[in-house]
Amino acid sequence: MSFLFKSSNSGTTEKGLSLEEQQEKQINELRKELGEYSSAAIQDFLSDASLSRFLRARNWNVQKASKMMKAAVKWRLAFKPENICWADIAQEAETGKIYRADYKDKQGRTVLVLRPGLENTTSATGQIKYLVYSLEKAIMNLTEDQEKMVWLTDFQCWTLGSTPLKVTRETVNVLQDCYPERLGLAILYNPPRIFESFWKIVKPFLDHETRKKVKFVYSNDKESQKIMAEVFDMEELDSAFGGKNPATFEYNSYAERMQEDDKKMGSLHSSTDSFLESSEKEANGADSDASSEASFYSGTDSPRLDDEHSTPKNS
């Protein structure tokens, strides 16, 4: 897919550069703006693909993307989403209010099922933590050629009291500010009439691009039902959404799936940590082979891979 690349200075594509070259140039500019961080998790987060998503979210304006991404990095350093595990949010998951479906849409996008009417806790912190955990695991399970997910919201049992405005607003902020360009489509399935007043309040929180991704679908409306057939394989889709799959959320089996995901994510971060530690030891070895050898055996000079970051290096 091609994108419109805009220079951070002139607002136009530079002459003589292909789209790919312009993209690479602006990604490099953004990386310089961001500086360097010692956290392994943040270094992993600052991939070219991630920088590209933040640039697209800010219409390829490097300065605006830099401000947005620095705020996201600050949030990740404080929230540590990569460290959230199933044991931390198991209670939040008991009712199946959010879970990753065991099928994908026709484009291969991960599907998150949300049932806000099944809210079972009152802690906004816990609810957001579970949302973030679900987002991280959904992203981890994306295929290499896909970077977006689908949100499929079922309004069964939903009332105005089911979703506090504070949690809704924070949900929107987290999705738009910390996970830009990750939402491909949001389907609101059978929202009750009373939801219209709630939507009028929430809608201004959403940016224009996010609003365009929201689709209302009703089981008694043949036209809107076409959206489901276009997006999903109806044989795989839950019967609750008009599909033919009778399977329902089962807590114990889902817990096993998520614990396996925890292990996979732990392995990914362990590999990153080992690589960074090896790289730093090699760099230290250039200064003093003897010191490096002593550090290797004593284990006292391993790099700090915590949530502190170094002062950005401006070029």
PDB file of C-alpha atoms in Angstrom:
ATOM      1  CA  MET A   1       0.000   0.000   0.000  1.00  0.00           C
ATOM      2  CA  SER A   2       1.251   3.451  -0.886  1.00  0.00           C
ATOM      3  CA  PHE A   3       0.948   6.433   1.413  1.00  0.00           C
ATOM      4  CA  LEU A   4       1.184  10.183   0.867  1.00  0.00           C
ATOM      5  CA  PHE A   5       4.506  11.261   2.297  1.00  0.00           C
ATOM      6  CA  LYS A   6       4.813  14.846   3.434  1.00  0.00           C
ATOM      7  CA  SER A   7       7.990  16.637   4.371  1.00  0.00           C
ATOM      8  CA  SER A   8       8.083  17.929   7.936  1.00  0.00           C
ATOM      9  CA  ASN A   9       9.276  21.293   6.628  1.00  0.00           C
ATOM     10  CA  SER A  10       7.555  22.058   3.354  1.00  0.00           C
ATOM     11  CA  GLY A  11       4.513  19.795   3.696  1.00  0.00           C
ATOM     12  CA  THR A  12       5.108  18.377   0.201  1.00  0.00           C
ATOM     13  CA  THR A  13       6.867  15.342  -1.204  1.00  0.00           C
ATOM     14  CA  GLU A  14      10.472  16.117  -2.086  1.00  0.00           C
ATOM     15  CA  LYS A  15      11.366  16.018  -5.761  1.00  0.00           C
ATOM     16  CA  GLY A  16      13.541  13.194  -6.976  1.00  0.00           C
ATOM     17  CA  LEU A  17      12.560  10.830  -4.131  1.00  0.00           C
ATOM     18  CA  SER A  18      10.363   7.784  -4.503  1.00  0.00           C
ATOM     19  CA  LEU A  19       7.656   7.190  -1.920  1.00  0.00           C
ATOM     20  CA  GLU A  20       9.803   4.520  -0.299  1.00  0.00           C
ATOM     21  CA  GLU A  21      12.814   6.854  -0.122  1.00  0.00           C
ATOM     22  CA  GLN A  22      10.696   9.668   1.309  1.00  0.00           C
ATOM     23  CA  GLN A  23       9.303   7.295   3.916  1.00  0.00           C
ATOM     24  CA  GLU A  24      12.759   6.108   4.917  1.00  0.00           C
ATOM     25  CA  LYS A  25      14.003   9.704   5.150  1.00  0.00           C
ATOM     26  CA  GLN A  26      11.186  10.790   7.476  1.00  0.00           C
ATOM     27  CA  ILE A  27      11.509   7.684   9.627  1.00  0.00           C
ATOM     28  CA  ASN A  28      15.200   8.492  10.077  1.00  0.00           C
ATOM     29  CA  GLU A  29      14.354  12.114  10.923  1.00  0.00           C
ATOM     30  CA  LEU A  30      11.853  10.943  13.539  1.00  0.00           C
ATOM     31  CA  ARG A  31      14.361   8.513  15.028  1.00  0.00           C
ATOM     32  CA  LYS A  32      16.857  11.366  15.465  1.00  0.00           C
ATOM     33  CA  GLU A  33      14.163  13.489  17.119  1.00  0.00           C
ATOM     34  CA  LEU A  34      13.390  10.694  19.588  1.00  0.00           C
ATOM     35  CA  GLY A  35      16.977  10.080  20.685  1.00  0.00           C
ATOM     36  CA  GLU A  36      18.151   6.910  22.415  1.00  0.00           C
ATOM     37  CA  TYR A  37      16.660   4.910  25.280  1.00  0.00           C
ATOM     38  CA  SER A  38      18.279   2.270  27.465  1.00  0.00           C
ATOM     39  CA  SER A  39      15.071   0.291  28.031  1.00  0.00           C
ATOM     40  CA  ALA A  40      15.026  -2.890  25.933  1.00  0.00           C
ATOM     41  CA  ALA A  41      11.236  -2.777  25.746  1.00  0.00           C
ATOM     42  CA  ILE A  42      11.300   0.780  24.406  1.00  0.00           C
ATOM     43  CA  GLN A  43      14.012  -0.032  21.872  1.00  0.00           C
ATOM     44  CA  ASP A  44      11.806  -2.889  20.675  1.00  0.00           C
ATOM     45  CA  PHE A  45       8.840  -0.504  20.521  1.00  0.00           C
ATOM     46  CA  LEU A  46      10.758   2.036  18.400  1.00  0.00           C
ATOM     47  CA  SER A  47      10.828  -0.125  15.288  1.00  0.00           C
ATOM     48  CA  ASP A  48      10.614   1.351  11.796  1.00  0.00           C
ATOM     49  CA  ALA A  49       7.066  -0.021  11.511  1.00  0.00           C
ATOM     50  CA  SER A  50       6.062   1.689  14.742  1.00  0.00           C
ATOM     51  CA  LEU A  51       7.609   4.993  13.694  1.00  0.00           C
ATOM     52  CA  SER A  52       5.769   4.716  10.391  1.00  0.00           C
ATOM     53  CA  ARG A  53       2.427   4.272  12.181  1.00  0.00           C
ATOM     54  CA  PHE A  54       2.976   7.361  14.330  1.00  0.00           C
ATOM     55  CA  LEU A  55       3.996   9.353  11.252  1.00  0.00           C
ATOM     56  CA  ARG A  56       0.857   8.270   9.397  1.00  0.00           C
ATOM     57  CA  ALA A  57      -1.244   9.231  12.412  1.00  0.00           C
ATOM     58  CA  ARG A  58       0.215  12.753  12.165  1.00  0.00           C
ATOM     59  CA  ASN A  59       0.051  13.009   8.378  1.00  0.00           C
ATOM     60  CA  TRP A  60       3.815  12.511   8.075  1.00  0.00           C
ATOM     61  CA  ASN A  61       4.671  15.591  10.106  1.00  0.00           C
ATOM     62  CA  VAL A  62       7.888  14.657  11.889  1.00  0.00           C
ATOM     63  CA  GLN A  63       7.575  17.192  14.720  1.00  0.00           C
ATOM     64  CA  LYS A  64       3.990  16.246  15.516  1.00  0.00           C
ATOM     65  CA  ALA A  65       4.800  12.530  15.307  1.00  0.00           C
ATOM     66  CA  SER A  66       7.803  13.058  17.595  1.00  0.00           C
ATOM     67  CA  LYS A  67       5.670  14.787  20.236  1.00  0.00           C
ATOM     68  CA  MET A  68       3.089  12.029  20.032  1.00  0.00           C
ATOM     69  CA  MET A  69       5.639   9.226  20.215  1.00  0.00           C
ATOM     70  CA  LYS A  70       7.565  10.761  23.113  1.00  0.00           C
ATOM     71  CA  ALA A  71       4.309  10.885  25.068  1.00  0.00           C
ATOM     72  CA  ALA A  72       3.642   7.234  24.161  1.00  0.00           C
ATOM     73  CA  VAL A  73       7.156   6.249  25.277  1.00  0.00           C
ATOM     74  CA  LYS A  74       6.644   8.080  28.578  1.00  0.00           C
ATOM     75  CA  TRP A  75       3.373   6.200  29.051  1.00  0.00           C
ATOM     76  CA  ARG A  76       4.972   2.819  28.257  1.00  0.00           C
ATOM     77  CA  LEU A  77       7.837   3.460  30.680  1.00  0.00           C
ATOM     78  CA  ALA A  78       5.319   4.150  33.450  1.00  0.00           C
ATOM     79  CA  PHE A  79       2.649   1.578  32.543  1.00  0.00           C
ATOM     80  CA  LYS A  80       5.014  -1.212  31.388  1.00  0.00           C
ATOM     81  CA  PRO A  81       2.436  -2.980  29.171  1.00  0.00           C
ATOM     82  CA  GLU A  82       4.941  -5.659  28.164  1.00  0.00           C
ATOM     83  CA  ASN A  83       5.144  -6.817  31.793  1.00  0.00           C
ATOM     84  CA  ILE A  84       1.409  -7.377  32.335  1.00  0.00           C
ATOM     85  CA  CYS A  85       0.673 -11.078  32.609  1.00  0.00           C
ATOM     86  CA  TRP A  86      -2.454 -13.197  32.939  1.00  0.00           C
ATOM     87  CA  ALA A  87      -2.184 -13.410  36.724  1.00  0.00           C
ATOM     88  CA  ASP A  88      -2.420  -9.610  36.890  1.00  0.00           C
ATOM     89  CA  ILE A  89      -5.731  -9.405  35.056  1.00  0.00           C
ATOM     90  CA  ALA A  90      -7.320 -12.861  35.478  1.00  0.00           C
ATOM     91  CA  GLN A  91     -10.225 -11.502  37.533  1.00  0.00           C
ATOM     92  CA  GLU A  92     -10.985  -8.871  34.905  1.00  0.00           C
ATOM     93  CA  ALA A  93     -11.297 -11.601  32.263  1.00  0.00           C
ATOM     94  CA  GLU A  94     -13.750 -13.847  34.114  1.00  0.00           C
ATOM     95  CA  THR A  95     -16.915 -12.762  32.289  1.00  0.00           C
ATOM     96  CA  GLY A  96     -15.455 -12.542  28.792  1.00  0.00           C
ATOM     97  CA  LYS A  97     -15.963  -8.786  28.565  1.00  0.00           C
ATOM     98  CA  ILE A  98     -12.871  -8.614  26.319  1.00  0.00           C
ATOM     99  CA  TYR A  99     -11.208 -11.537  24.592  1.00  0.00           C
ATOM    100  CA  ARG A 100      -9.301 -12.371  21.440  1.00  0.00           C
ATOM    101  CA  ALA A 101     -11.392 -14.457  19.074  1.00  0.00           C
ATOM    102  CA  ASP A 102      -9.927 -17.737  17.803  1.00  0.00           C
ATOM    103  CA  TYR A 103     -10.595 -16.622  14.224  1.00  0.00           C
ATOM    104  CA  LYS A 104      -9.511 -13.647  12.109  1.00  0.00           C
ATOM    105  CA  ASP A 105     -11.323 -11.578   9.531  1.00  0.00           C
ATOM    106  CA  LYS A 106     -10.948 -12.097   5.795  1.00  0.00           C
ATOM    107  CA  GLN A 107      -7.937  -9.773   5.718  1.00  0.00           C
ATOM    108  CA  GLY A 108      -6.162 -11.772   8.419  1.00  0.00           C
ATOM    109  CA  ARG A 109      -6.689  -9.146  11.114  1.00  0.00           C
ATOM    110  CA  THR A 110      -6.860 -10.168  14.764  1.00  0.00           C
ATOM    111  CA  VAL A 111     -10.370  -9.831  16.200  1.00  0.00           C
ATOM    112  CA  LEU A 112     -11.020  -8.505  19.698  1.00  0.00           C
ATOM    113  CA  VAL A 113     -14.510  -9.197  21.011  1.00  0.00           C
ATOM    114  CA  LEU A 114     -15.813  -6.648  23.514  1.00  0.00           C
ATOM    115  CA  ARG A 115     -18.930  -7.144  25.644  1.00  0.00           C
ATOM    116  CA  PRO A 116     -19.175  -4.023  27.851  1.00  0.00           C
ATOM    117  CA  GLY A 117     -22.474  -5.216  29.268  1.00  0.00           C
ATOM    118  CA  LEU A 118     -20.553  -7.973  31.087  1.00  0.00           C
ATOM    119  CA  GLU A 119     -18.427  -5.548  33.114  1.00  0.00           C
ATOM    120  CA  ASN A 120     -17.562  -7.251  36.416  1.00  0.00           C
ATOM    121  CA  THR A 121     -15.255  -4.801  38.241  1.00  0.00           C
ATOM    122  CA  THR A 122     -15.297  -1.189  39.362  1.00  0.00           C
ATOM    123  CA  SER A 123     -11.588  -0.367  39.195  1.00  0.00           C
ATOM    124  CA  ALA A 124     -10.827   1.886  36.217  1.00  0.00           C
ATOM    125  CA  THR A 125      -7.136   1.043  36.610  1.00  0.00           C
ATOM    126  CA  GLY A 126      -7.807  -2.678  36.415  1.00  0.00           C
ATOM    127  CA  GLN A 127     -10.125  -2.286  33.438  1.00  0.00           C
ATOM    128  CA  ILE A 128      -7.586  -0.259  31.468  1.00  0.00           C
ATOM    129  CA  LYS A 129      -4.824  -2.701  32.401  1.00  0.00           C
ATOM    130  CA  TYR A 130      -6.886  -5.567  30.982  1.00  0.00           C
ATOM    131  CA  LEU A 131      -7.600  -3.577  27.827  1.00  0.00           C
ATOM    132  CA  VAL A 132      -3.883  -2.890  27.348  1.00  0.00           C
ATOM    133  CA  TYR A 133      -3.038  -6.537  28.005  1.00  0.00           C
ATOM    134  CA  SER A 134      -5.584  -7.561  25.365  1.00  0.00           C
ATOM    135  CA  LEU A 135      -4.186  -5.050  22.869  1.00  0.00           C
ATOM    136  CA  GLU A 136      -0.616  -6.240  23.396  1.00  0.00           C
ATOM    137  CA  LYS A 137      -1.581  -9.879  22.890  1.00  0.00           C
ATOM    138  CA  ALA A 138      -3.696  -9.053  19.837  1.00  0.00           C
ATOM    139  CA  ILE A 139      -0.742  -7.239  18.281  1.00  0.00           C
ATOM    140  CA  MET A 140       1.616 -10.077  19.131  1.00  0.00           C
ATOM    141  CA  ASN A 141      -0.662 -12.476  17.218  1.00  0.00           C
ATOM    142  CA  LEU A 142      -0.842 -10.389  14.040  1.00  0.00           C
ATOM    143  CA  THR A 143       0.696 -11.918  10.937  1.00  0.00           C
ATOM    144  CA  GLU A 144       3.796 -10.274   9.469  1.00  0.00           C
ATOM    145  CA  ASP A 145       1.806  -8.711   6.626  1.00  0.00           C
ATOM    146  CA  GLN A 146      -0.861  -7.221   8.907  1.00  0.00           C
ATOM    147  CA  GLU A 147      -0.668  -4.483  11.557  1.00  0.00           C
ATOM    148  CA  LYS A 148      -4.315  -3.701  12.269  1.00  0.00           C
ATOM    149  CA  MET A 149      -7.042  -5.374  14.300  1.00  0.00           C
ATOM    150  CA  VAL A 150     -10.837  -5.471  14.348  1.00  0.00           C
ATOM    151  CA  TRP A 151     -12.960  -4.596  17.389  1.00  0.00           C
ATOM    152  CA  LEU A 152     -16.261  -6.435  17.485  1.00  0.00           C
ATOM    153  CA  THR A 153     -18.561  -5.044  20.185  1.00  0.00           C
ATOM    154  CA  ASP A 154     -21.639  -6.918  21.408  1.00  0.00           C
ATOM    155  CA  PHE A 155     -24.128  -4.752  23.344  1.00  0.00           C
ATOM    156  CA  GLN A 156     -26.052  -7.558  24.993  1.00  0.00           C
ATOM    157  CA  CYS A 157     -26.933  -6.563  28.592  1.00  0.00           C
ATOM    158  CA  TRP A 158     -25.427  -3.094  28.067  1.00  0.00           C
ATOM    159  CA  THR A 159     -26.810  -0.107  29.975  1.00  0.00           C
ATOM    160  CA  LEU A 160     -25.616   3.466  30.414  1.00  0.00           C
ATOM    161  CA  GLY A 161     -24.121   2.415  33.731  1.00  0.00           C
ATOM    162  CA  SER A 162     -22.066  -0.385  32.170  1.00  0.00           C
ATOM    163  CA  THR A 163     -19.336   1.877  30.804  1.00  0.00           C
ATOM    164  CA  PRO A 164     -18.261   4.868  32.914  1.00  0.00           C
ATOM    165  CA  LEU A 165     -17.398   7.894  30.810  1.00  0.00           C
ATOM    166  CA  LYS A 166     -13.978   8.141  32.485  1.00  0.00           C
ATOM    167  CA  VAL A 167     -13.035   4.619  31.376  1.00  0.00           C
ATOM    168  CA  THR A 168     -14.430   5.211  27.896  1.00  0.00           C
ATOM    169  CA  ARG A 169     -12.405   8.383  27.476  1.00  0.00           C
ATOM    170  CA  GLU A 170      -9.220   6.728  28.731  1.00  0.00           C
ATOM    171  CA  THR A 171      -9.852   3.782  26.405  1.00  0.00           C
ATOM    172  CA  VAL A 172     -10.062   6.166  23.456  1.00  0.00           C
ATOM    173  CA  ASN A 173      -6.930   8.028  24.565  1.00  0.00           C
ATOM    174  CA  VAL A 174      -4.905   4.831  24.959  1.00  0.00           C
ATOM    175  CA  LEU A 175      -5.993   3.500  21.574  1.00  0.00           C
ATOM    176  CA  GLN A 176      -5.450   6.748  19.644  1.00  0.00           C
ATOM    177  CA  ASP A 177      -2.372   8.094  21.420  1.00  0.00           C
ATOM    178  CA  CYS A 178      -0.440   4.927  22.266  1.00  0.00           C
ATOM    179  CA  TYR A 179      -1.597   2.476  19.575  1.00  0.00           C
ATOM    180  CA  PRO A 180      -2.166   4.665  16.485  1.00  0.00           C
ATOM    181  CA  GLU A 181      -2.981   2.976  13.199  1.00  0.00           C
ATOM    182  CA  ARG A 182      -3.710  -0.303  14.979  1.00  0.00           C
ATOM    183  CA  LEU A 183      -7.501  -0.182  14.607  1.00  0.00           C
ATOM    184  CA  GLY A 184      -8.689  -1.292  11.207  1.00  0.00           C
ATOM    185  CA  LEU A 185     -12.406  -1.510  11.931  1.00  0.00           C
ATOM    186  CA  ALA A 186     -14.735  -1.183  14.926  1.00  0.00           C
ATOM    187  CA  ILE A 187     -18.147  -2.824  14.605  1.00  0.00           C
ATOM    188  CA  LEU A 188     -20.863  -1.852  17.090  1.00  0.00           C
ATOM    189  CA  TYR A 189     -23.329  -4.744  16.928  1.00  0.00           C
ATOM    190  CA  ASN A 190     -26.951  -4.138  17.937  1.00  0.00           C
ATOM    191  CA  PRO A 191     -26.390  -1.060  20.091  1.00  0.00           C
ATOM    192  CA  PRO A 192     -29.623  -0.174  21.954  1.00  0.00           C
ATOM    193  CA  ARG A 193     -31.413   3.071  21.212  1.00  0.00           C
ATOM    194  CA  ILE A 194     -30.198   4.541  24.488  1.00  0.00           C
ATOM    195  CA  PHE A 195     -26.637   4.181  23.183  1.00  0.00           C
ATOM    196  CA  GLU A 196     -27.310   7.061  20.777  1.00  0.00           C
ATOM    197  CA  SER A 197     -27.080   9.607  23.603  1.00  0.00           C
ATOM    198  CA  PHE A 198     -23.884   7.971  24.888  1.00  0.00           C
ATOM    199  CA  TRP A 199     -22.399   8.020  21.372  1.00  0.00           C
ATOM    200  CA  LYS A 200     -23.061  11.757  21.064  1.00  0.00           C
ATOM    201  CA  ILE A 201     -20.895  12.280  24.150  1.00  0.00           C
ATOM    202  CA  VAL A 202     -18.117   9.902  23.076  1.00  0.00           C
ATOM    203  CA  LYS A 203     -17.920  10.846  19.396  1.00  0.00           C
ATOM    204  CA  PRO A 204     -16.083  14.164  19.959  1.00  0.00           C
ATOM    205  CA  PHE A 205     -13.278  12.254  21.732  1.00  0.00           C
ATOM    206  CA  LEU A 206     -12.525  10.374  18.505  1.00  0.00           C
ATOM    207  CA  ASP A 207     -10.383  11.836  15.777  1.00  0.00           C
ATOM    208  CA  HIS A 208     -11.777  11.946  12.255  1.00  0.00           C
ATOM    209  CA  GLU A 209      -9.905   8.866  11.013  1.00  0.00           C
ATOM    210  CA  THR A 210     -11.044   6.754  13.968  1.00  0.00           C
ATOM    211  CA  ARG A 211     -14.673   7.809  13.535  1.00  0.00           C
ATOM    212  CA  LYS A 212     -14.563   6.638   9.914  1.00  0.00           C
ATOM    213  CA  LYS A 213     -13.618   3.146  11.108  1.00  0.00           C
ATOM    214  CA  VAL A 214     -16.709   2.764  13.309  1.00  0.00           C
ATOM    215  CA  LYS A 215     -19.620   0.855  11.744  1.00  0.00           C
ATOM    216  CA  PHE A 216     -23.073   0.275  13.245  1.00  0.00           C
ATOM    217  CA  VAL A 217     -24.549  -3.131  12.446  1.00  0.00           C
ATOM    218  CA  TYR A 218     -28.035  -4.389  13.333  1.00  0.00           C
ATOM    219  CA  SER A 219     -29.216  -7.993  13.122  1.00  0.00           C
ATOM    220  CA  ASN A 220     -32.603  -6.891  11.728  1.00  0.00           C
ATOM    221  CA  ASP A 221     -31.068  -4.695   9.015  1.00  0.00           C
ATOM    222  CA  LYS A 222     -30.094  -6.642   5.897  1.00  0.00           C
ATOM    223  CA  GLU A 223     -28.000  -3.807   4.514  1.00  0.00           C
ATOM    224  CA  SER A 224     -25.829  -3.466   7.618  1.00  0.00           C
ATOM    225  CA  GLN A 225     -25.602  -7.261   7.875  1.00  0.00           C
ATOM    226  CA  LYS A 226     -23.781  -7.229   4.541  1.00  0.00           C
ATOM    227  CA  ILE A 227     -20.842  -5.661   6.395  1.00  0.00           C
ATOM    228  CA  MET A 228     -20.458  -8.838   8.471  1.00  0.00           C
ATOM    229  CA  ALA A 229     -20.447 -11.065   5.370  1.00  0.00           C
ATOM    230  CA  GLU A 230     -17.911  -8.798   3.671  1.00  0.00           C
ATOM    231  CA  VAL A 231     -15.561  -8.736   6.661  1.00  0.00           C
ATOM    232  CA  PHE A 232     -15.871 -12.233   8.147  1.00  0.00           C
ATOM    233  CA  ASP A 233     -16.135 -15.857   7.118  1.00  0.00           C
ATOM    234  CA  MET A 234     -19.658 -16.540   8.394  1.00  0.00           C
ATOM    235  CA  GLU A 235     -18.757 -20.160   9.158  1.00  0.00           C
ATOM    236  CA  GLU A 236     -16.168 -18.907  11.685  1.00  0.00           C
ATOM    237  CA  LEU A 237     -18.038 -15.903  13.070  1.00  0.00           C
ATOM    238  CA  ASP A 238     -19.796 -16.253  16.443  1.00  0.00           C
ATOM    239  CA  SER A 239     -23.529 -16.912  16.218  1.00  0.00           C
ATOM    240  CA  ALA A 240     -24.013 -13.915  18.541  1.00  0.00           C
ATOM    241  CA  PHE A 241     -22.912 -11.741  15.592  1.00  0.00           C
ATOM    242  CA  GLY A 242     -24.977 -13.547  12.959  1.00  0.00           C
ATOM    243  CA  GLY A 243     -22.381 -16.185  12.134  1.00  0.00           C
ATOM    244  CA  LYS A 244     -22.644 -19.970  12.224  1.00  0.00           C
ATOM    245  CA  ASN A 245     -20.058 -20.676  14.918  1.00  0.00           C
ATOM    246  CA  PRO A 246     -21.891 -21.778  18.118  1.00  0.00           C
ATOM    247  CA  ALA A 247     -18.749 -21.540  20.272  1.00  0.00           C
ATOM    248  CA  THR A 248     -18.874 -19.216  23.270  1.00  0.00           C
ATOM    249  CA  PHE A 249     -16.297 -17.756  25.643  1.00  0.00           C
ATOM    250  CA  GLU A 250     -14.918 -20.373  28.025  1.00  0.00           C
ATOM    251  CA  TYR A 251     -12.755 -18.922  30.772  1.00  0.00           C
ATOM    252  CA  ASN A 252     -10.442 -21.859  31.532  1.00  0.00           C
ATOM    253  CA  SER A 253      -9.502 -22.582  27.932  1.00  0.00           C
ATOM    254  CA  TYR A 254      -8.968 -18.865  27.293  1.00  0.00           C
ATOM    255  CA  ALA A 255      -6.746 -18.637  30.356  1.00  0.00           C
ATOM    256  CA  GLU A 256      -4.572 -21.409  28.909  1.00  0.00           C
ATOM    257  CA  ARG A 257      -4.291 -19.554  25.581  1.00  0.00           C
ATOM    258  CA  MET A 258      -3.281 -16.326  27.295  1.00  0.00           C
ATOM    259  CA  GLN A 259      -0.733 -18.028  29.536  1.00  0.00           C
ATOM    260  CA  GLU A 260       0.857 -19.507  26.407  1.00  0.00           C
ATOM    261  CA  ASP A 261       0.946 -15.986  24.954  1.00  0.00           C
ATOM    262  CA  ASP A 262       2.632 -14.766  28.131  1.00  0.00           C
ATOM    263  CA  LYS A 263       5.367 -17.349  27.631  1.00  0.00           C
ATOM    264  CA  LYS A 264       5.835 -16.332  23.990  1.00  0.00           C
ATOM    265  CA  MET A 265       6.058 -12.651  24.883  1.00  0.00           C
ATOM    266  CA  GLY A 266       8.510 -13.444  27.671  1.00  0.00           C
ATOM    267  CA  SER A 267      10.684 -15.348  25.211  1.00  0.00           C
ATOM    268  CA  LEU A 268      10.618 -12.448  22.751  1.00  0.00           C
ATOM    269  CA  HIS A 269      11.750  -9.948  25.382  1.00  0.00           C
ATOM    270  CA  SER A 270      14.378 -12.346  26.722  1.00  0.00           C
ATOM    271  CA  SER A 271      15.843 -12.631  23.224  1.00  0.00           C
ATOM    272  CA  THR A 272      15.914  -8.839  22.885  1.00  0.00           C
ATOM    273  CA  ASP A 273      17.550  -8.446  26.295  1.00  0.00           C
ATOM    274  CA  SER A 274      20.205 -11.048  25.467  1.00  0.00           C
ATOM    275  CA  PHE A 275      20.996  -9.366  22.151  1.00  0.00           C
ATOM    276  CA  LEU A 276      21.345  -5.936  23.763  1.00  0.00           C
ATOM    277  CA  GLU A 277      23.475  -7.302  26.566  1.00  0.00           C
ATOM    278  CA  SER A 278      25.739  -9.031  24.061  1.00  0.00           C
ATOM    279  CA  SER A 279      25.992  -5.856  21.956  1.00  0.00           C
ATOM    280  CA  GLU A 280      26.941  -3.717  24.948  1.00  0.00           C
ATOM    281  CA  LYS A 281      29.572  -6.194  26.067  1.00  0.00           C
ATOM    282  CA  GLU A 282      31.090  -6.114  22.594  1.00  0.00           C
ATOM    283  CA  ALA A 283      31.117  -2.311  22.708  1.00  0.00           C
ATOM    284  CA  ASN A 284      32.740  -2.337  26.124  1.00  0.00           C
ATOM    285  CA  GLY A 285      35.308  -4.784  24.785  1.00  0.00           C
ATOM    286  CA  ALA A 286      36.501  -2.230  22.295  1.00  0.00           C
ATOM    287  CA  ASP A 287      37.692  -0.110  25.247  1.00  0.00           C
ATOM    288  CA  SER A 288      39.128  -2.826  27.405  1.00  0.00           C
ATOM    289  CA  ASP A 289      39.264  -6.530  26.645  1.00  0.00           C
ATOM    290  CA  ALA A 290      40.408  -7.318  30.174  1.00  0.00           C
ATOM    291  CA  SER A 291      37.574  -5.337  31.739  1.00  0.00           C
ATOM    292  CA  SER A 292      35.069  -6.978  29.445  1.00  0.00           C
ATOM    293  CA  GLU A 293      36.331 -10.453  30.313  1.00  0.00           C
ATOM    294  CA  ALA A 294      36.117  -9.708  34.031  1.00  0.00           C
ATOM    295  CA  SER A 295      32.599  -8.384  33.625  1.00  0.00           C
ATOM    296  CA  PHE A 296      31.549 -11.469  31.661  1.00  0.00           C
ATOM    297  CA  TYR A 297      32.554 -13.818  34.453  1.00  0.00           C
ATOM    298  CA  SER A 298      31.472 -11.657  37.374  1.00  0.00           C
ATOM    299  CA  GLY A 299      28.196 -10.538  35.880  1.00  0.00           C
ATOM    300  CA  THR A 300      28.594  -7.120  37.509  1.00  0.00           C
ATOM    301  CA  ASP A 301      28.611  -4.989  34.378  1.00  0.00           C
ATOM    302  CA  SER A 302      25.412  -5.993  32.657  1.00  0.00           C
ATOM    303  CA  PRO A 303      23.525  -3.162  30.961  1.00  0.00           C
ATOM    304  CA  ARG A 304      20.590  -1.589  32.754  1.00  0.00           C
ATOM    305  CA  LEU A 305      17.409  -2.616  30.940  1.00  0.00           C
ATOM    306  CA  ASP A 306      14.888  -0.993  33.246  1.00  0.00           C
ATOM    307  CA  ASP A 307      12.373   1.781  32.681  1.00  0.00           C
ATOM    308  CA  GLU A 308      14.882   4.641  32.871  1.00  0.00           C
ATOM    309  CA  HIS A 309      16.030   6.212  29.619  1.00  0.00           C
ATOM    310  CA  SER A 310      19.087   8.149  28.755  1.00  0.00           C
ATOM    311  CA  THR A 311      19.164  11.791  27.716  1.00  0.00           C
ATOM    312  CA  PRO A 312      18.213  12.008  24.029  1.00  0.00           C
ATOM    313  CA  LYS A 313      21.204  12.563  21.788  1.00  0.00           C
ATOM    314  CA  ASN A 314      20.579  15.344  19.321  1.00  0.00           C
ATOM    315  CA  SER A 315      22.402  15.265  16.021  1.00  0.00           C
TER     316      SER A 315
END
